[in-house]
Amino acid sequence: MFQIKDERLQILIIASVLITMGLIFVFSAGSIQALRLEKNELYFFNKQLLAVFIGLGLMYGAYSIPLKTWRRFVPALYFLTLILLISVFFFPKLNGSHRWILLPGFSLQPSELAKFTCILYLAHYLDKKEGRLNDFTTGFLPASIMLGIIGALILSEPDYGTTLLIICVSFTLFLIGGAHMRHIIGVIGFIAPIITAGLLMGYRRGRIMSFLDPWEDRYGTGYQLVQSLTAVGSGGIFGKGVGNSSQKLYFLPEAHTDFIYAIIAEETGLVGSLAVLVIVTVFFIISVKVALKHKELFYKLLTFGLAFSLFVQALLHISVVTGLLPTKGIGLPLVSYGGSNMMISLLMVGVLLRSAEEAGS
């Protein structure tokens, strides 16, 4: 039986709260966007609800799989992810990027699966190489190359937000898994100029400059950030009330996806926006407690990696919305509109639930 002290129930309750909150605000912001596109006002809500149901099926499936069984899937999942990431370049660009596999009736974003694949692969690899990671050639380098291939493909789409997330999570797992700090710093030193050069090219340079002073070009490159900050600031302490956002009325682009936290802040105020931050932090803390209960390194790293990925993604989203980071497309896990993000996030939650069950047994 589930008890309130059971981490499985705690994880499930928090995930349910975030999903419910997401559906409410996807409807609130998405209905306006749908009308703008001459769709039914429930267009985005219905698609998100379908993604939730599929994601719940994936969550239950992941919960039913013993953690050790996932190790058998590592090679197949890695190569499947690789094929899907290459496949996106054979489809037309959408919003200037090759991020989606476009099929009749739905689209798939392989970079979302890549987050799960990288964590699973690295947890498996670091456990297998435990105690031998100090050797750069046979320990650290092979995994760096395998992850680097996936990262390079995602960066080429381009998707800097997901690339940054994977780099952050991967290096953290390397550090926890016993990799030498000088090896990690060496790889960061190698890839940093490449990413920096990419960020300073084309429209991304404009985003960097507008991040430093968004009001200098408030109707151009700084428009999204200015509108986002306006939404956050106008919410006050208690907000304007759910459904009463002004910024979703065609002022704030992507209000139901990359900037949904701004709508939450505007409609529920400081109280609601802080509540979201507390909820995702508590979710992470509970998951870390689960990870620490495990004795085997693979279980620890897999559990921590999944929880850390969801947590860091939430922090990146909130940081972009509040102007702490340059504008980039990254959703709030379990909240923002996006089928691939929702389904993979719920898959991760299912693995965390399984981890909590095995840690308590």
mmCIF file of N, CA, C and O in Angstrom, residues 210-215 218 222-236 240 247 251-253 259 261-263 265-266 317-325 327:
data_model
loop_
_atom_site.group_PDB
_atom_site.id
_atom_site.type_symbol
_atom_site.label_atom_id
_atom_site.label_comp_id
_atom_site.label_asym_id
_atom_site.label_seq_id
_atom_site.Cartn_x
_atom_site.Cartn_y
_atom_site.Cartn_z
ATOM 1 N N SER A 210 20.486 41.503 -26.863
ATOM 2 C CA SER A 210 19.213 41.933 -26.266
ATOM 3 C C SER A 210 19.086 41.439 -24.840
ATOM 4 O O SER A 210 18.397 42.056 -24.020
ATOM 5 N N PHE A 211 19.752 40.332 -24.513
ATOM 6 C CA PHE A 211 19.760 39.848 -23.139
ATOM 7 C C PHE A 211 20.455 40.852 -22.231
ATOM 8 O O PHE A 211 20.017 41.096 -21.104
ATOM 9 N N LEU A 212 21.537 41.473 -22.737
ATOM 10 C CA LEU A 212 22.282 42.447 -21.944
ATOM 11 C C LEU A 212 21.480 43.726 -21.749
ATOM 12 O O LEU A 212 21.538 44.348 -20.685
ATOM 13 N N ASP A 213 20.708 44.126 -22.771
ATOM 14 C CA ASP A 213 19.868 45.323 -22.666
ATOM 15 C C ASP A 213 18.668 45.160 -23.593
ATOM 16 O O ASP A 213 18.674 45.675 -24.725
ATOM 17 N N PRO A 214 17.634 44.447 -23.151
ATOM 18 C CA PRO A 214 16.495 44.169 -24.026
ATOM 19 C C PRO A 214 15.731 45.420 -24.462
ATOM 20 O O PRO A 214 15.117 45.439 -25.519
ATOM 21 N N TRP A 215 15.796 46.499 -23.663
ATOM 22 C CA TRP A 215 15.029 47.712 -23.983
ATOM 23 C C TRP A 215 15.694 48.542 -25.085
ATOM 24 O O TRP A 215 15.068 49.423 -25.649
ATOM 25 N N ARG A 218 13.586 47.075 -28.077
ATOM 26 C CA ARG A 218 12.441 46.418 -27.440
ATOM 27 C C ARG A 218 11.393 45.928 -28.443
ATOM 28 O O ARG A 218 10.566 45.083 -28.118
ATOM 29 N N GLY A 222 14.901 42.353 -28.680
ATOM 30 C CA GLY A 222 14.561 42.302 -27.250
ATOM 31 C C GLY A 222 13.089 42.128 -26.969
ATOM 32 O O GLY A 222 12.670 42.116 -25.799
ATOM 33 N N TYR A 223 12.285 41.975 -28.031
ATOM 34 C CA TYR A 223 10.825 41.978 -27.869
ATOM 35 C C TYR A 223 10.328 40.877 -26.923
ATOM 36 O O TYR A 223 9.555 41.141 -25.997
ATOM 37 N N GLN A 224 10.781 39.622 -27.151
ATOM 38 C CA GLN A 224 10.291 38.508 -26.338
ATOM 39 C C GLN A 224 10.601 38.706 -24.862
ATOM 40 O O GLN A 224 9.747 38.507 -24.000
ATOM 41 N N LEU A 225 11.847 39.101 -24.579
ATOM 42 C CA LEU A 225 12.245 39.264 -23.182
ATOM 43 C C LEU A 225 11.502 40.422 -22.524
ATOM 44 O O LEU A 225 11.069 40.308 -21.370
ATOM 45 N N VAL A 226 11.332 41.525 -23.231
ATOM 46 C CA VAL A 226 10.600 42.661 -22.676
ATOM 47 C C VAL A 226 9.165 42.269 -22.353
ATOM 48 O O VAL A 226 8.636 42.588 -21.271
ATOM 49 N N GLN A 227 8.513 41.562 -23.271
ATOM 50 C CA GLN A 227 7.131 41.130 -23.035
ATOM 51 C C GLN A 227 7.054 40.118 -21.890
ATOM 52 O O GLN A 227 6.111 40.123 -21.096
ATOM 53 N N SER A 228 8.065 39.245 -21.810
ATOM 54 C CA SER A 228 8.099 38.257 -20.728
ATOM 55 C C SER A 228 8.251 38.943 -19.370
ATOM 56 O O SER A 228 7.532 38.624 -18.412
ATOM 57 N N LEU A 229 9.183 39.898 -19.290
ATOM 58 C CA LEU A 229 9.394 40.624 -18.033
ATOM 59 C C LEU A 229 8.174 41.458 -17.672
ATOM 60 O O LEU A 229 7.847 41.618 -16.487
ATOM 61 N N THR A 230 7.497 41.988 -18.681
ATOM 62 C CA THR A 230 6.259 42.738 -18.438
ATOM 63 C C THR A 230 5.203 41.835 -17.810
ATOM 64 O O THR A 230 4.507 42.222 -16.868
ATOM 65 N N ALA A 231 5.104 40.607 -18.334
ATOM 66 C CA ALA A 231 4.133 39.650 -17.791
ATOM 67 C C ALA A 231 4.460 39.298 -16.347
ATOM 68 O O ALA A 231 3.591 39.311 -15.473
ATOM 69 N N VAL A 232 5.739 39.005 -16.097
ATOM 70 C CA VAL A 232 6.160 38.620 -14.746
ATOM 71 C C VAL A 232 5.936 39.775 -13.769
ATOM 72 O O VAL A 232 5.395 39.581 -12.671
ATOM 73 N N GLY A 233 6.327 40.974 -14.184
ATOM 74 C CA GLY A 233 6.214 42.125 -13.294
ATOM 75 C C GLY A 233 4.787 42.555 -13.032
ATOM 76 O O GLY A 233 4.452 43.013 -11.928
ATOM 77 N N SER A 234 3.920 42.427 -14.034
ATOM 78 C CA SER A 234 2.545 42.909 -13.875
ATOM 79 C C SER A 234 1.685 41.980 -13.023
ATOM 80 O O SER A 234 0.576 42.351 -12.628
ATOM 81 N N GLY A 235 2.211 40.799 -12.709
ATOM 82 C CA GLY A 235 1.451 39.859 -11.887
ATOM 83 C C GLY A 235 1.345 40.267 -10.432
ATOM 84 O O GLY A 235 0.423 39.839 -9.724
ATOM 85 N N GLY A 236 2.299 41.081 -9.981
ATOM 86 C CA GLY A 236 2.273 41.519 -8.583
ATOM 87 C C GLY A 236 2.436 40.357 -7.615
ATOM 88 O O GLY A 236 3.086 39.358 -7.912
ATOM 89 N N LYS A 240 -3.191 38.386 -11.605
ATOM 90 C CA LYS A 240 -4.412 38.949 -12.177
ATOM 91 C C LYS A 240 -5.575 37.968 -12.163
ATOM 92 O O LYS A 240 -6.693 38.317 -12.515
ATOM 93 N N GLN A 247 -0.697 39.596 -21.537
ATOM 94 C CA GLN A 247 0.420 39.343 -22.437
ATOM 95 C C GLN A 247 0.153 38.190 -23.411
ATOM 96 O O GLN A 247 0.765 38.116 -24.470
ATOM 97 N N PHE A 251 0.791 39.459 -27.474
ATOM 98 C CA PHE A 251 1.979 40.253 -27.139
ATOM 99 C C PHE A 251 3.197 39.364 -26.921
ATOM 100 O O PHE A 251 4.280 39.652 -27.428
ATOM 101 N N LEU A 252 3.030 38.295 -26.151
ATOM 102 C CA LEU A 252 4.147 37.413 -25.819
ATOM 103 C C LEU A 252 4.138 36.190 -26.731
ATOM 104 O O LEU A 252 3.250 35.337 -26.612
ATOM 105 N N PRO A 253 5.113 36.059 -27.633
ATOM 106 C CA PRO A 253 5.169 34.880 -28.510
ATOM 107 C C PRO A 253 5.451 33.605 -27.723
ATOM 108 O O PRO A 253 6.134 33.628 -26.694
ATOM 109 N N PHE A 259 7.439 30.252 -22.909
ATOM 110 C CA PHE A 259 7.273 31.335 -21.941
ATOM 111 C C PHE A 259 6.057 31.122 -21.038
ATOM 112 O O PHE A 259 5.478 32.088 -20.537
ATOM 113 N N TYR A 261 5.930 30.055 -18.065
ATOM 114 C CA TYR A 261 6.168 30.501 -16.686
ATOM 115 C C TYR A 261 5.824 31.985 -16.533
ATOM 116 O O TYR A 261 5.397 32.428 -15.460
ATOM 117 N N ALA A 262 6.013 32.759 -17.614
ATOM 118 C CA ALA A 262 5.654 34.179 -17.565
ATOM 119 C C ALA A 262 4.143 34.347 -17.399
ATOM 120 O O ALA A 262 3.683 35.228 -16.660
ATOM 121 N N ILE A 263 3.373 33.501 -18.064
ATOM 122 C CA ILE A 263 1.914 33.560 -17.937
ATOM 123 C C ILE A 263 1.493 33.117 -16.531
ATOM 124 O O ILE A 263 0.583 33.708 -15.929
ATOM 125 N N ALA A 265 3.267 33.500 -13.848
ATOM 126 C CA ALA A 265 3.619 34.616 -12.963
ATOM 127 C C ALA A 265 2.619 35.755 -13.086
ATOM 128 O O ALA A 265 2.251 36.384 -12.091
ATOM 129 N N GLU A 266 2.152 36.025 -14.306
ATOM 130 C CA GLU A 266 1.208 37.120 -14.507
ATOM 131 C C GLU A 266 -0.156 36.800 -13.897
ATOM 132 O O GLU A 266 -0.784 37.666 -13.286
ATOM 133 N N HIS A 317 14.402 27.139 -18.016
ATOM 134 C CA HIS A 317 13.173 27.775 -18.497
ATOM 135 C C HIS A 317 12.857 29.035 -17.684
ATOM 136 O O HIS A 317 12.596 30.104 -18.252
ATOM 137 N N ILE A 318 12.902 28.901 -16.373
ATOM 138 C CA ILE A 318 12.587 30.030 -15.498
ATOM 139 C C ILE A 318 13.613 31.148 -15.666
ATOM 140 O O ILE A 318 13.264 32.336 -15.675
ATOM 141 N N SER A 319 14.880 30.779 -15.846
ATOM 142 C CA SER A 319 15.943 31.779 -16.014
ATOM 143 C C SER A 319 15.770 32.557 -17.317
ATOM 144 O O SER A 319 15.996 33.772 -17.361
ATOM 145 N N VAL A 320 15.370 31.878 -18.386
ATOM 146 C CA VAL A 320 15.127 32.553 -19.660
ATOM 147 C C VAL A 320 13.953 33.515 -19.532
ATOM 148 O O VAL A 320 14.020 34.669 -19.966
ATOM 149 N N VAL A 321 12.874 33.047 -18.921
ATOM 150 C CA VAL A 321 11.659 33.865 -18.777
ATOM 151 C C VAL A 321 11.917 35.121 -17.941
ATOM 152 O O VAL A 321 11.378 36.191 -18.228
ATOM 153 N N THR A 322 12.756 34.995 -16.922
ATOM 154 C CA THR A 322 13.009 36.120 -16.018
ATOM 155 C C THR A 322 14.242 36.928 -16.410
ATOM 156 O O THR A 322 14.653 37.828 -15.671
ATOM 157 N N GLY A 323 14.849 36.611 -17.559
ATOM 158 C CA GLY A 323 15.962 37.406 -18.063
ATOM 159 C C GLY A 323 17.306 37.102 -17.441
ATOM 160 O O GLY A 323 18.254 37.876 -17.597
ATOM 161 N N LEU A 324 17.424 35.972 -16.753
ATOM 162 C CA LEU A 324 18.713 35.593 -16.169
ATOM 163 C C LEU A 324 19.609 34.901 -17.182
ATOM 164 O O LEU A 324 20.817 34.796 -16.987
ATOM 165 N N LEU A 325 19.011 34.395 -18.279
ATOM 166 C CA LEU A 325 19.750 33.773 -19.376
ATOM 167 C C LEU A 325 19.204 34.306 -20.699
ATOM 168 O O LEU A 325 18.041 34.715 -20.765
ATOM 169 N N THR A 327 17.506 34.453 -24.350
ATOM 170 C CA THR A 327 16.313 33.769 -24.831
ATOM 171 C C THR A 327 16.678 32.546 -25.659
ATOM 172 O O THR A 327 17.483 32.618 -26.593
#
